[in-house]
CSV table of C-alpha atoms in Angstrom, one decimal:
chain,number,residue,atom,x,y,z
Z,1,UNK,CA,-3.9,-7.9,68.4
Z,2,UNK,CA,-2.7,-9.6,65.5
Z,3,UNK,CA,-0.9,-7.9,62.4
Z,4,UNK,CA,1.4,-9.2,59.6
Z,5,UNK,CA,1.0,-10.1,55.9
Z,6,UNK,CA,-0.7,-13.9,54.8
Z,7,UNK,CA,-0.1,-15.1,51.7
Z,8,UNK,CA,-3.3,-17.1,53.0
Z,9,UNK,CA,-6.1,-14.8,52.7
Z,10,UNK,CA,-9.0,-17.1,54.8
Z,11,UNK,CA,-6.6,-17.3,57.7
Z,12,UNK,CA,-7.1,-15.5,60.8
Z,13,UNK,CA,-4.1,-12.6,60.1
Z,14,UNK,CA,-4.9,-9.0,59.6
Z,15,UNK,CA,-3.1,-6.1,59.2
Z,16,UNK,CA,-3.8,-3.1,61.1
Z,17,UNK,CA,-2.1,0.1,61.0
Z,18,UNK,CA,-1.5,3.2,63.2
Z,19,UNK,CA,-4.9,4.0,65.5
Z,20,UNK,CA,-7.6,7.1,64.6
Z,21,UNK,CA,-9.9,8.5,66.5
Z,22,UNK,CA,-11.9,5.4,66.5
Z,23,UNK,CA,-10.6,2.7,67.9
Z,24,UNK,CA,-12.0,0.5,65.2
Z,25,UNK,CA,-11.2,3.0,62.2
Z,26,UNK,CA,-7.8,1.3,60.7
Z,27,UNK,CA,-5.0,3.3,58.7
Z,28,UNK,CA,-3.1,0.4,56.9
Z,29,UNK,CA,0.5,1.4,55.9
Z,30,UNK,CA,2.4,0.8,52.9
Z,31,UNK,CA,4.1,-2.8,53.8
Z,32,UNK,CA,1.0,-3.8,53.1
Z,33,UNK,CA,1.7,-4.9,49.5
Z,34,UNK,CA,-1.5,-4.8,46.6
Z,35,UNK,CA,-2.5,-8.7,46.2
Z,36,UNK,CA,-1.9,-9.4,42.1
Z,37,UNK,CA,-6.0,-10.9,42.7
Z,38,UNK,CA,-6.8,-7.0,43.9
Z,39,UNK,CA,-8.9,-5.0,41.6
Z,40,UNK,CA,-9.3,-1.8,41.2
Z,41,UNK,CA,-13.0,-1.8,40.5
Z,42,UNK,CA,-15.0,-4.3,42.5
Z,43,UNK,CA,-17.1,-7.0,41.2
Z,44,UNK,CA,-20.6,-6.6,40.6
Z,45,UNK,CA,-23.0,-7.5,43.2
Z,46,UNK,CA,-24.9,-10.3,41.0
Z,47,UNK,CA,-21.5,-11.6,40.4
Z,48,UNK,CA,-20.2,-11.5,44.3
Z,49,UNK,CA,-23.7,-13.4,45.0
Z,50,UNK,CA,-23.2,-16.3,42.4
Z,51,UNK,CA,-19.7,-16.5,43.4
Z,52,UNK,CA,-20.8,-17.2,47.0
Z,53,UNK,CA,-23.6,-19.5,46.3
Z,54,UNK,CA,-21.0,-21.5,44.2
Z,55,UNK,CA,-19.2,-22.4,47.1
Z,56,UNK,CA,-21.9,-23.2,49.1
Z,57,UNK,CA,-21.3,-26.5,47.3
Z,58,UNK,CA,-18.2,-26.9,47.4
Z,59,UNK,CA,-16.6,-27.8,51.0
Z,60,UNK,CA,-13.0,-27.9,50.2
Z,61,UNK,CA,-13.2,-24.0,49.3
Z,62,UNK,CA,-14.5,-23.1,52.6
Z,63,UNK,CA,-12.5,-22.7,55.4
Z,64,UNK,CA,-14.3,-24.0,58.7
Z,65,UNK,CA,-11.4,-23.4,60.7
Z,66,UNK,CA,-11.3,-19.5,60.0
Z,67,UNK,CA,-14.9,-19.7,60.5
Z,68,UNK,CA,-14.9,-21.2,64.1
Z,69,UNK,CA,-12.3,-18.6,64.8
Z,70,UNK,CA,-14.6,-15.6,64.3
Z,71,UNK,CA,-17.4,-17.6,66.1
Z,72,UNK,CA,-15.2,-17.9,69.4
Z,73,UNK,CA,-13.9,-14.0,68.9
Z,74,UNK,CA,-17.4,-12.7,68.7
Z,75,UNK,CA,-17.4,-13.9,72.3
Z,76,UNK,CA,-13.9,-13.0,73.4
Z,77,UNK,CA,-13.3,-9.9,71.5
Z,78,UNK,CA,-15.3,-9.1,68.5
Z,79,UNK,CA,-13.4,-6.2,67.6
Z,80,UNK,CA,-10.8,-8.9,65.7
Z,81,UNK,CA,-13.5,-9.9,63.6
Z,82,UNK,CA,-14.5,-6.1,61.9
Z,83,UNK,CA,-10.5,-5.8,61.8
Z,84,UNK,CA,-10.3,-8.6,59.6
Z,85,UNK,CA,-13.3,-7.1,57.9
Z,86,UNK,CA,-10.5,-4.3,57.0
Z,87,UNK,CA,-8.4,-6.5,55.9
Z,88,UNK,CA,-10.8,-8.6,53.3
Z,89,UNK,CA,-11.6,-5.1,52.2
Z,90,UNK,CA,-7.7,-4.4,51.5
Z,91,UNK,CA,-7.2,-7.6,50.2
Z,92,UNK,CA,-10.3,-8.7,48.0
Z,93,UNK,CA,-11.8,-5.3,47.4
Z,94,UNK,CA,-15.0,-5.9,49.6
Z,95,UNK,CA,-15.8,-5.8,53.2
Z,96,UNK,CA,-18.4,-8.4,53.4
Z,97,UNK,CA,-17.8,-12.4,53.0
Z,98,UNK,CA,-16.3,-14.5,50.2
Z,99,UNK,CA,-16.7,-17.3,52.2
Z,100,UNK,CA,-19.8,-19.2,53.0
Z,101,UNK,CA,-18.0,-21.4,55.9
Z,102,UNK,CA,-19.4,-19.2,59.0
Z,103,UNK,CA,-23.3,-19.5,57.3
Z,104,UNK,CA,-22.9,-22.7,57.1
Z,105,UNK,CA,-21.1,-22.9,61.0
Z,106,UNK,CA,-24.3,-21.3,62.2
Z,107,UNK,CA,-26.6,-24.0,60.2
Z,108,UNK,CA,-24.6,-26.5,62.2
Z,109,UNK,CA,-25.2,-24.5,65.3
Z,110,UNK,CA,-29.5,-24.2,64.4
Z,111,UNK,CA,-29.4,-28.4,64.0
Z,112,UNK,CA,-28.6,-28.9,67.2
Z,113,UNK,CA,-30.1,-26.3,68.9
Z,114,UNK,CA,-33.5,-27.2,67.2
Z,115,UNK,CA,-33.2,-31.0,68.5
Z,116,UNK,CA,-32.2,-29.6,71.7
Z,117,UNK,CA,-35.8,-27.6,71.6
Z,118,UNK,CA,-37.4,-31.0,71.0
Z,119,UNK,CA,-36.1,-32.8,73.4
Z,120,UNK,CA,-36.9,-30.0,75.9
Z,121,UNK,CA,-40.2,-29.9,74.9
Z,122,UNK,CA,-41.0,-33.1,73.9
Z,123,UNK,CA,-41.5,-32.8,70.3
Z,124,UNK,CA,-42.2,-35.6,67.6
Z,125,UNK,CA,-39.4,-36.0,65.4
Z,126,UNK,CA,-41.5,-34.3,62.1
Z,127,UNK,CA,-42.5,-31.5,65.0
Z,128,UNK,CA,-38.6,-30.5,65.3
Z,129,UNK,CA,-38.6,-30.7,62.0
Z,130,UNK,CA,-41.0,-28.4,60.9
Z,131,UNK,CA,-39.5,-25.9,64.1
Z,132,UNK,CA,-35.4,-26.1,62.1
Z,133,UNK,CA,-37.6,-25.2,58.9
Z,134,UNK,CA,-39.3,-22.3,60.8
Z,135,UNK,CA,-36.1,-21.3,63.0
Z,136,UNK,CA,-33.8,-20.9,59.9
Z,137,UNK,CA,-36.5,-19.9,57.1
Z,138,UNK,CA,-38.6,-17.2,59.5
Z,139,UNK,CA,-36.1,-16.3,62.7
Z,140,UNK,CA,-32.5,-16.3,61.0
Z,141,UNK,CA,-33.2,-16.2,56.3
Z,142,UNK,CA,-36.1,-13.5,56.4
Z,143,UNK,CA,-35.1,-11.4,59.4
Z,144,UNK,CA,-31.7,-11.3,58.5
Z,145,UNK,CA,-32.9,-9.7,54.8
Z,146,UNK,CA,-35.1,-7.6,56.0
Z,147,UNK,CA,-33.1,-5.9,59.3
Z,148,UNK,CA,-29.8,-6.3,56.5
Z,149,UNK,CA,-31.8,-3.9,53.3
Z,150,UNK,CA,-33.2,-1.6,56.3
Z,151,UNK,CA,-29.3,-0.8,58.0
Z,152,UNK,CA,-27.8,-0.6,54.4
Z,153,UNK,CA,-30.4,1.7,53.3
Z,154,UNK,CA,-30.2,4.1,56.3
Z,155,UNK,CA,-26.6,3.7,56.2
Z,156,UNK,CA,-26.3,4.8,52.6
Z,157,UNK,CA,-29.5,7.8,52.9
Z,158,UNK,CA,-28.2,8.9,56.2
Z,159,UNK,CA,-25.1,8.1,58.1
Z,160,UNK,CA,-22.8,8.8,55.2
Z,161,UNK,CA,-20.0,11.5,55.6
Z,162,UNK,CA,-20.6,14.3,53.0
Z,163,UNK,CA,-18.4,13.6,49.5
Z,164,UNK,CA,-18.2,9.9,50.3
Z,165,UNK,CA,-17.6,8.3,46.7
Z,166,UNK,CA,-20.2,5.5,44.8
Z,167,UNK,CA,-17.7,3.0,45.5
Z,168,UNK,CA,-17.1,3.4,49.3
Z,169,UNK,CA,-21.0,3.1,49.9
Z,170,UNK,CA,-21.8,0.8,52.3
Z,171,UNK,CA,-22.0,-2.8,50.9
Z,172,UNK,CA,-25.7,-4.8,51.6
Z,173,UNK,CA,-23.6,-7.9,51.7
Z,174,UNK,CA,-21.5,-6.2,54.8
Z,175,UNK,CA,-25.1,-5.0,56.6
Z,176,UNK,CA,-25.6,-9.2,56.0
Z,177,UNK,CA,-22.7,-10.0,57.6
Z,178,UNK,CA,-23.1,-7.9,60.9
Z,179,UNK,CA,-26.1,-9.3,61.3
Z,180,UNK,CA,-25.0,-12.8,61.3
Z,181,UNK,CA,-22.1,-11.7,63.3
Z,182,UNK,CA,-24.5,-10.0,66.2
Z,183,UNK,CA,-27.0,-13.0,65.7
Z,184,UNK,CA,-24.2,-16.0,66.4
Z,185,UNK,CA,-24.1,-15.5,70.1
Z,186,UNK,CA,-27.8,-14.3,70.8
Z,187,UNK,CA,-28.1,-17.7,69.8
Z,188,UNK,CA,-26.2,-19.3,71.5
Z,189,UNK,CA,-27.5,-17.7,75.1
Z,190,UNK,CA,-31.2,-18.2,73.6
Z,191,UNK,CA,-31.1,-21.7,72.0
Z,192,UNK,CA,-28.1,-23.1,73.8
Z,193,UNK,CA,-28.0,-22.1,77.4
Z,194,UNK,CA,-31.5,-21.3,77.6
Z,195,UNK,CA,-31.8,-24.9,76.7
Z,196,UNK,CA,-29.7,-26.4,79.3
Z,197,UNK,CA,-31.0,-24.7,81.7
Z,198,UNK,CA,-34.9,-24.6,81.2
Z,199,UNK,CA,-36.1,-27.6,83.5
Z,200,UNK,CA,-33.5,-27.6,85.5
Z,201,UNK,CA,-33.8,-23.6,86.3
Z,202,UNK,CA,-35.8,-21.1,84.0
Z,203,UNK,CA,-39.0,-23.0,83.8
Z,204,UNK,CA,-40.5,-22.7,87.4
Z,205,UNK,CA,-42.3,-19.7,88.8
Z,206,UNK,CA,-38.9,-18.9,91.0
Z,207,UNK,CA,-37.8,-15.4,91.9
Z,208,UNK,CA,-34.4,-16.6,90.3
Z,209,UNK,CA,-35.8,-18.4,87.4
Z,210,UNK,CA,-37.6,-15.0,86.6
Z,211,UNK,CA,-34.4,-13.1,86.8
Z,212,UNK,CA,-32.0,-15.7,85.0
Z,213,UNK,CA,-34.5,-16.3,82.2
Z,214,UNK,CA,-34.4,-12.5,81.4
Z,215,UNK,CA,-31.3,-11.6,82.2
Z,216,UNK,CA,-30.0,-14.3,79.5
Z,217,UNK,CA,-32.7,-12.2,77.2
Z,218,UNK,CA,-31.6,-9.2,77.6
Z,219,UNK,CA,-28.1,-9.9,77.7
Z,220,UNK,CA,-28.5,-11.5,74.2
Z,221,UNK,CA,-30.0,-8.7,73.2
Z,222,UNK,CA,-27.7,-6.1,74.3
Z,223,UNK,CA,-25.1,-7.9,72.9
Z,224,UNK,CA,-26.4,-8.1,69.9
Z,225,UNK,CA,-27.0,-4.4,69.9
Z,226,UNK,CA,-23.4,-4.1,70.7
Z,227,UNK,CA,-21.8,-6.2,68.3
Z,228,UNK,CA,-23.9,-4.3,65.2
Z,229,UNK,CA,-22.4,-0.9,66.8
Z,230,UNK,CA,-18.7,-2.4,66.5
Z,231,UNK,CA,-19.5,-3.7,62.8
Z,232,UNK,CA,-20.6,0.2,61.5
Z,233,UNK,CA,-18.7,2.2,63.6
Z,234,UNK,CA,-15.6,0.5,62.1
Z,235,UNK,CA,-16.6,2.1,58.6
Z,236,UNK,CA,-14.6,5.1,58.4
Z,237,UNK,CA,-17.1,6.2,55.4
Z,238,UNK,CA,-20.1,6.4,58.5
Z,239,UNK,CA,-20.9,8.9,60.9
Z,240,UNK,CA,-23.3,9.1,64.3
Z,241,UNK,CA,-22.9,5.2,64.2
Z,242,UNK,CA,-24.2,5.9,67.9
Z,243,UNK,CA,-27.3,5.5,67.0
Z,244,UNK,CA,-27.2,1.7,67.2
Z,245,UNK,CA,-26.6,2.0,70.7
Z,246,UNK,CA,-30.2,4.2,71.0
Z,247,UNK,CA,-32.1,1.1,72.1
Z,248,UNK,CA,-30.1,0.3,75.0
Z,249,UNK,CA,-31.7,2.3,77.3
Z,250,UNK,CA,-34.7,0.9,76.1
Z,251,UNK,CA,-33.8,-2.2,76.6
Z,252,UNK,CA,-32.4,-1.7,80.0
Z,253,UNK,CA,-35.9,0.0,80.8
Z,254,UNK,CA,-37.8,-3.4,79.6
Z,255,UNK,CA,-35.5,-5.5,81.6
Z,256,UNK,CA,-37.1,-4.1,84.7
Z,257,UNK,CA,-40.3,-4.0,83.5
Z,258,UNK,CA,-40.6,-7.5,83.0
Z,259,UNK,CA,-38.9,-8.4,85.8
Z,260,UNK,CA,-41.7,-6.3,87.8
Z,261,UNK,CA,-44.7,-7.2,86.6
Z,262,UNK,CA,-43.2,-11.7,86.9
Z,263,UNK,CA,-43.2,-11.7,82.9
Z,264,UNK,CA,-40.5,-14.8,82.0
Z,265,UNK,CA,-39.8,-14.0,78.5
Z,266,UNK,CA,-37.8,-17.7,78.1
Z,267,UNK,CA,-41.2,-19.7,78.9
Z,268,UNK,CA,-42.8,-17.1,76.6
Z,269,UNK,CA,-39.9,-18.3,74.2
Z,270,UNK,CA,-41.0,-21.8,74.4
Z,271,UNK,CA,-44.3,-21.7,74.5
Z,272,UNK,CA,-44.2,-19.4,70.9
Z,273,UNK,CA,-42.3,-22.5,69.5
Z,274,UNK,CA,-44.9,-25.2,70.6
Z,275,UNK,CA,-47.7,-22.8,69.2
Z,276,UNK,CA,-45.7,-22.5,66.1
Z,277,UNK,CA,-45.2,-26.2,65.8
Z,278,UNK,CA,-48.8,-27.7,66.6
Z,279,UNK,CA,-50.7,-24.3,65.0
């Protein structure tokens, strides 16, 4: 664990204080000192949004470097990640990104990725293509705002603690966040190593290829599950955050469905995308 005080804001420092109940609910002492940039009242959410889009264009503000950092901790121990979540929210009076640089990481990631899918598949260049568009447009932009507004409205009509104040409701931008957070490495098992090891593995009617083309599924998914429990049970303002965790069992019940009745859900995976592409 890291803690200290950065006169650098986008670097990978954090300040953490003395443990609750929670071991991601953060008590931050008093050598913390108020930034003079803090404010009391927090910006308005069209402003946060133009302010973000702004520097979507400009790549000297955003810092890649920070932003590879909380890609490689989501792996290794995403916990860091929501506790420097704290700190942003100490800092610059919001929980949820200033800084487009880990969007914009995970765009990077979805190029690749979708020219890996064409070359596994065989795909004209205009056909991969078309599958980036559909991959960032459908699987990651619309998903993401959809699953985002559901969390931050049940959040905010159901998992608040009684008395919590207007200001300490639960930001949409922060619900956005988690998502990309959770989302980063389902990708990466599901267009990266899924990828590599499709012909070589996953695509023949093997007992193994069954079970390592699942697994990988499910593991992603689980993950992903577990990394959107981390990012609202650090909120101190939430309660029952359990609840995220609900569909494990499910999950874990699917798993050996599918594995009974020979169902590979990675060739299903592929097959969706050349459908999606030559539909």
């Amino acid at each position: 664990m890291l803690s200290g005080n950065s006169s650098n804001l986008n670097s990978p420092t954090f300040y953490t204080g003395s443990g609750s109940q929670s071991p991601l609910n953060f008590t931050y002492g008093p050598s913390l000192p108020t930034p003079t940039t803090h404010r009391t009242g927090c910006m308005s959410a069209a402003a946060k949004r133009y302010k973000y889009l702004r520097r979507l264009f400009k790549c000297g503000q955003m810092d890649f470097e920070f932003a590879v950092w909380q890609a490689i901790y989501l792996f290794v121990s995403p916990q860091k990640v929501y506790r420097n979540f704290h700190y942003r929210k100490q800092t610059k009076s919001q929980f949820a990104r200033d800084d487009p640089a880990f969007l914009v990481l995970l765009s990077i990631f979805l190029v690749v990725s979708s020219a890996g899918f064409g070359l596994v598949l065989k795909l004209s260049f205009i056909q991969t293509f078309f599958l980036f568009l559909y991959i960032v447009v459908v699987d990651v932009i619309v998903i993401a705002i959809v699953i985002a507004t559901l969390v931050w409205y049940v959040c905010n009509a159901y998992l608040l603690k009684p008395g919590v104040s207007q200001d300490n409701r639960v930001e949409w931008g922060y619900c956005f966040d988690v998502h990309l957070n959770a989302l980063f490495p389902l990708l990466v098992l599901l267009h990266g190593v899924v990828i590599l090891l499709y012909h070589a593995v996953i695509q023949h009617e093997y007992a193994i290829s069954l079970v390592l083309g699942n697994t990988l599924w499910f593991t992603a998914l689980g993950y992903y599950m577990y990394i959107t429990f981390l990012g609202y049970s650090s909120l101190s303002q939430l309660m029952n955050t359990r609840v995220f965790l609900y569909p494990l069992t499910l999950l874990g019940l699917m798993y050996f469905i599918t594995l009974l009745s020979g169902w590979n859900i990675s060739t299903s995976l592929m097959n969706f995308y050349v459908y999606r592409v030559l539909a």
